Short mmCIF file of C-alpha atoms in Angstrom, two decimals:
data_model
loop_
_atom_site.label_atom_id
_atom_site.label_comp_id
_atom_site.label_asym_id
_atom_site.label_seq_id
_atom_site.Cartn_x
_atom_site.Cartn_y
_atom_site.Cartn_z
CA ARG A 1 16.65 1.60 -100.59
CA THR A 2 13.77 2.26 -102.97
CA LEU A 3 13.44 5.82 -101.75
CA LEU A 4 17.17 6.42 -101.94
CA THR A 5 17.33 4.97 -105.44
CA ALA A 6 14.50 7.31 -106.42
CA GLY A 7 16.56 10.27 -105.27
CA ALA A 8 15.42 10.80 -101.68
CA ASN A 9 17.76 12.98 -99.65
CA PRO A 10 19.55 10.75 -97.06
CA ASN A 11 20.15 13.83 -94.91
CA ALA A 12 16.55 15.04 -94.84
CA ALA A 13 15.62 16.08 -91.33
CA ASP A 14 12.57 17.22 -89.42
CA ALA A 15 12.33 20.59 -87.70
CA THR A 16 14.57 19.40 -84.85
CA GLY A 17 17.28 17.99 -87.09
CA TRP A 18 16.26 14.38 -86.49
CA THR A 19 17.27 12.33 -89.52
CA ALA A 20 16.60 8.85 -90.83
CA GLY A 21 20.04 7.95 -89.49
CA HIS A 22 18.94 8.85 -85.97
CA ALA A 23 15.80 6.75 -86.41
CA ALA A 24 17.77 3.78 -87.73
CA CYS A 25 20.04 3.91 -84.70
CA GLN A 26 17.06 4.23 -82.36
CA GLY A 27 15.62 1.01 -83.72
CA GLY A 28 18.85 -0.87 -84.34
CA HIS A 29 18.21 -1.11 -88.07
CA VAL A 30 21.74 -1.76 -89.29
CA ALA A 31 20.83 -2.54 -92.92
CA ALA A 32 18.84 0.67 -93.24
CA LEU A 33 21.63 2.65 -91.63
CA ASN A 34 24.20 1.17 -94.01
CA ALA A 35 22.00 2.07 -96.97
CA LEU A 36 21.73 5.65 -95.74
CA LEU A 37 25.46 5.92 -95.11
CA SER A 38 26.22 4.47 -98.53
CA ALA A 39 24.06 7.25 -99.95
CA ARG A 40 26.23 9.76 -98.05
CA ALA A 41 24.08 10.38 -95.03
CA ASP A 42 25.99 12.45 -92.48
CA PRO A 43 27.17 10.03 -89.74
CA ASN A 44 27.61 13.00 -87.39
CA ALA A 45 24.25 14.72 -87.92
CA ARG A 46 23.07 16.63 -84.86
CA ALA A 47 19.50 17.09 -83.73
CA ALA A 48 18.13 19.93 -81.63
CA PRO A 49 17.97 21.01 -78.92
CA ASP A 50 20.98 19.22 -77.45
CA GLY A 51 22.95 18.14 -80.50
CA CYS A 52 22.44 14.40 -80.19
CA THR A 53 24.13 12.34 -82.89
CA PRO A 54 23.26 8.89 -84.29
CA ALA A 55 26.18 7.45 -82.29
CA LEU A 56 24.76 8.81 -79.03
CA ILE A 57 21.41 7.22 -79.83
CA ALA A 58 23.00 3.89 -80.81
CA ALA A 59 25.08 3.82 -77.63
CA GLN A 60 22.17 4.40 -75.27
CA GLN A 61 20.05 1.84 -77.14
CA ASN A 62 22.88 -0.75 -77.00
CA HIS A 63 23.03 -1.20 -80.77
CA ALA A 64 26.62 -2.27 -81.36
CA GLY A 65 26.03 -2.99 -85.05
CA CYS A 66 24.94 0.58 -85.64
CA LEU A 67 28.05 1.89 -83.90
CA ASP A 68 30.22 -0.33 -86.11
CA ALA A 69 28.46 0.97 -89.22
CA LEU A 70 28.85 4.59 -88.13
CA ALA A 71 32.51 4.15 -87.28
CA ALA A 72 33.20 2.58 -90.67
CA ARG A 73 31.87 5.77 -92.27
CA GLY A 74 33.93 8.12 -90.14
CA ALA A 75 31.54 8.96 -87.30
CA ASP A 76 33.05 10.74 -84.31
CA LEU A 77 32.41 8.25 -81.52
CA ASP A 78 33.56 10.74 -78.88
CA ALA A 79 31.21 13.59 -79.88
CA PRO A 80 29.15 14.55 -76.80
CA TYR A 81 25.80 16.20 -76.35
CA LEU A 82 26.27 19.93 -76.75
CA THR A 83 24.20 21.03 -73.76
CA GLY A 84 23.47 19.93 -70.21
CA HIS A 85 25.38 16.87 -69.09
CA GLN A 86 27.48 16.72 -72.30
CA SER A 87 27.79 12.95 -72.15
CA THR A 88 29.72 11.02 -74.79
CA PRO A 89 28.58 7.75 -76.38
CA PHE A 90 30.71 5.83 -73.87
CA ILE A 91 29.02 7.63 -70.98
CA MET A 92 25.61 6.94 -72.54
CA SER A 93 26.46 3.24 -72.63
CA ALA A 94 27.27 3.47 -68.92
CA HIS A 95 23.99 5.25 -68.15
CA ASN A 96 22.00 2.52 -69.87
CA ASP A 97 24.02 -0.57 -68.88
CA ALA A 98 24.69 -1.05 -72.58
CA ALA A 99 27.58 -3.50 -72.45
CA ASP A 100 27.47 -4.45 -76.13
CA ALA A 101 27.68 -0.80 -77.11
CA ALA A 102 30.60 -0.26 -74.73
CA ARG A 103 32.47 -3.17 -76.30
CA ALA A 104 31.86 -1.79 -79.79
CA LEU A 105 33.05 1.67 -78.75
CA ALA A 106 36.19 0.21 -77.21
CA ALA A 107 36.92 -1.89 -80.29
CA ARG A 108 36.53 1.19 -82.49
CA GLY A 109 38.90 3.28 -80.40
CA ALA A 110 36.51 5.62 -78.62
CA ASP A 111 37.97 7.44 -75.61
CA VAL A 112 36.65 5.80 -72.45
CA ARG A 113 38.27 8.46 -70.25
CA ARG A 114 36.31 11.40 -71.64
CA THR A 115 34.22 13.05 -68.91
CA ASN A 116 30.83 14.70 -68.87
CA ALA A 117 30.15 18.29 -67.82
CA TYR A 118 30.48 17.32 -64.16
CA GLY A 119 33.83 15.56 -64.50
CA ALA A 120 32.45 12.02 -64.34
CA THR A 121 33.92 9.23 -66.44
CA SER A 122 32.02 6.28 -67.86
CA VAL A 123 33.31 4.11 -65.01
CA ALA A 124 32.02 6.58 -62.41
CA VAL A 125 28.57 6.75 -63.98
CA ALA A 126 28.21 2.97 -64.29
CA ALA A 127 29.41 2.48 -60.71
CA ALA A 128 27.01 5.07 -59.31
CA LEU A 129 24.03 3.52 -61.07
CA GLY A 130 24.93 -0.06 -60.16
CA HIS A 131 25.20 -1.16 -63.78
CA ALA A 132 27.34 -4.20 -63.22
CA ASP A 133 27.54 -5.57 -66.77
CA VAL A 134 28.80 -2.42 -68.43
CA LEU A 135 31.01 -1.59 -65.44
CA GLN A 136 32.90 -4.85 -65.92
CA VAL A 137 33.48 -3.98 -69.58
CA LEU A 138 34.59 -0.44 -68.77
CA LEU A 139 37.01 -1.53 -66.07
CA ARG A 140 38.65 -3.98 -68.46
CA VAL A 141 39.09 -1.15 -70.95
CA ASP A 142 40.10 1.44 -68.35
CA PRO A 143 41.39 -0.08 -65.08
CA ARG A 144 42.58 3.37 -63.97
CA GLY A 145 38.97 4.51 -64.02
CA ALA A 146 38.48 2.84 -60.64
CA GLN A 147 40.77 5.45 -59.11
CA THR A 148 39.87 8.58 -61.07
CA VAL A 149 38.29 11.40 -59.07
CA ASP A 150 35.84 13.89 -60.50
CA GLN A 151 35.86 17.67 -60.18
CA ASN A 152 34.37 17.37 -56.69
CA GLY A 153 37.14 15.07 -55.50
CA ALA A 154 34.93 11.99 -55.34
CA ALA A 155 36.14 8.63 -56.64
CA PRO A 156 33.70 6.05 -58.03
CA LEU A 157 33.99 4.01 -54.83
CA HIS A 158 32.79 6.92 -52.68
CA VAL A 159 29.62 7.39 -54.69
CA ALA A 160 28.96 3.66 -55.08
CA ALA A 161 29.21 3.35 -51.30
CA ALA A 162 26.86 6.31 -50.78
CA ARG A 163 24.30 4.71 -53.05
CA GLY A 164 24.65 1.21 -51.65
CA ARG A 165 25.80 -0.33 -54.93
CA THR A 166 27.28 -3.59 -53.67
CA SER A 167 28.16 -4.98 -57.10
CA SER A 168 29.88 -1.74 -58.05
CA VAL A 169 31.87 -1.65 -54.82
CA ALA A 170 33.03 -5.23 -55.35
CA ALA A 171 34.04 -4.59 -58.96
CA LEU A 172 35.91 -1.41 -58.06
CA LEU A 173 37.81 -3.11 -55.26
CA ARG A 174 38.82 -5.92 -57.61
CA ALA A 175 40.05 -3.29 -60.06
CA GLY A 176 42.30 -1.76 -57.43
CA ALA A 177 40.23 1.16 -56.11
CA PRO A 178 41.82 2.39 -52.85
CA ALA A 179 39.26 1.70 -50.15
CA ASP A 180 40.98 4.06 -47.71
CA ALA A 181 40.80 7.10 -49.98
CA THR A 182 38.88 9.96 -48.38
CA TRP A 183 36.25 12.36 -49.66
CA ARG A 184 35.47 15.28 -47.34
CA GLY A 185 37.36 13.39 -44.65
CA LEU A 186 35.35 10.19 -45.05
CA THR A 187 36.36 6.80 -46.42
CA PRO A 188 33.94 4.66 -48.42
CA ILE A 189 33.14 2.53 -45.36
CA ASP A 190 32.33 5.69 -43.36
CA ILE A 191 29.98 6.85 -46.11
CA ALA A 192 28.28 3.47 -46.40
CA ARG A 193 27.83 3.23 -42.62
CA ARG A 194 26.33 6.72 -42.33
CA ASN A 195 23.88 5.92 -45.12
CA GLY A 196 22.76 2.65 -43.54
CA HIS A 197 24.17 0.43 -46.28
CA GLY A 198 25.16 -2.48 -44.05
CA HIS A 199 25.78 -4.81 -46.98
CA VAL A 200 28.40 -2.42 -48.35
CA VAL A 201 29.94 -1.93 -44.90
CA ARG A 202 30.27 -5.70 -44.52
CA LEU A 203 31.85 -6.03 -47.95
CA LEU A 204 34.42 -3.34 -47.20
CA ALA A 205 35.04 -4.75 -43.74
CA THR A 206 35.90 -8.16 -45.17
CA ARG A 207 38.79 -6.44 -46.88
CA ALA A 208 39.95 -5.34 -43.43
CA ILE A 209 39.80 -1.68 -44.43
CA ASP A 210 38.22 0.78 -42.03
CA ALA A 211 40.03 4.07 -41.72
CA GLY A 212 37.73 5.25 -38.91
CA GLY A 213 36.52 8.62 -40.18
CA THR A 214 35.89 11.19 -37.46
CA SER A 215 33.46 13.55 -39.17
CA ALA A 216 30.16 13.91 -37.33
CA ASN A 217 28.36 15.23 -40.38
CA GLU A 218 25.67 13.01 -41.88
CA VAL A 219 26.44 12.02 -45.45
CA THR A 220 23.51 11.13 -47.66
CA PRO A 221 23.25 10.03 -51.29
CA ASP A 222 22.20 13.59 -52.13
CA ASP A 223 25.62 14.78 -51.00
CA ALA A 224 27.11 12.82 -53.87
CA PRO A 225 28.36 14.89 -56.80
CA ARG A 226 25.57 16.45 -58.81
CA HIS A 227 26.18 14.46 -61.98
CA LEU A 228 25.52 11.22 -60.12
CA ARG A 229 22.30 12.22 -58.40
CA SER A 230 20.52 13.95 -61.29
CA PRO A 231 18.22 12.09 -63.68
CA MET A 232 19.27 11.74 -67.29
CA PRO A 233 18.23 15.18 -68.66
CA SER A 234 18.23 14.53 -72.39
CA PRO A 235 15.31 14.88 -74.78
CA CYS A 236 17.23 12.36 -76.88
CA ALA A 237 17.08 9.77 -74.12
CA ALA A 238 15.73 6.36 -74.97
CA GLY A 239 12.10 6.40 -76.01
CA THR A 240 11.72 10.18 -76.02
CA ALA A 241 13.53 11.21 -79.16
CA LEU A 242 11.28 9.73 -81.80
CA PRO A 243 10.11 12.15 -84.47
CA PRO A 244 6.44 13.10 -84.39
CA SER A 245 4.14 10.72 -86.22
#
């Protein structure tokens, strides 16, 4: 506040475009963020090289208070990264099991059904990574997400089964995901069995659903859609986007 009162520019940025607003969201400093926004800091400032915004940082760091402050000042809570995976704040909350952030985004009207560059929704990402807390939040906001297929034709249940995510499989089934839906001719129980995920096979079997796939091809987790097997490729990911000291 002292610096702002003395005339400091609230939109001052380093060579990459990283602003004090980004830093405040990284650390969850709501009071500092509100002071910056009151001084007309840009709530949608983008930093190089991927165009990360303060809202993207706040979502992946699970700072709901920062998201509330940004939304109150007109931030675009659906603005994605501009390169690579092109994830939205909702998808970043899914990547980081940031349930508080997901709740804040839902309360502020962010679009939970936006997809990333590979056609994956927030529900699909959370299910693939086994992030049970945020998945429960997302499924309450978007029950249809349990049945949405991506651009490769895979539903969240297929990829959760391939990765052996028992908690995700259970949550998706409770949300109405069709356990007999096929991907490349295989049902989720086929995929789980071929990957050696006996715990998932047993869970699906207790629902008395086994469509008996006939494909002889081995299905591995690496056969899952690209967006669900790649590491998070963002230089603005948690802990890596701090400005140089």
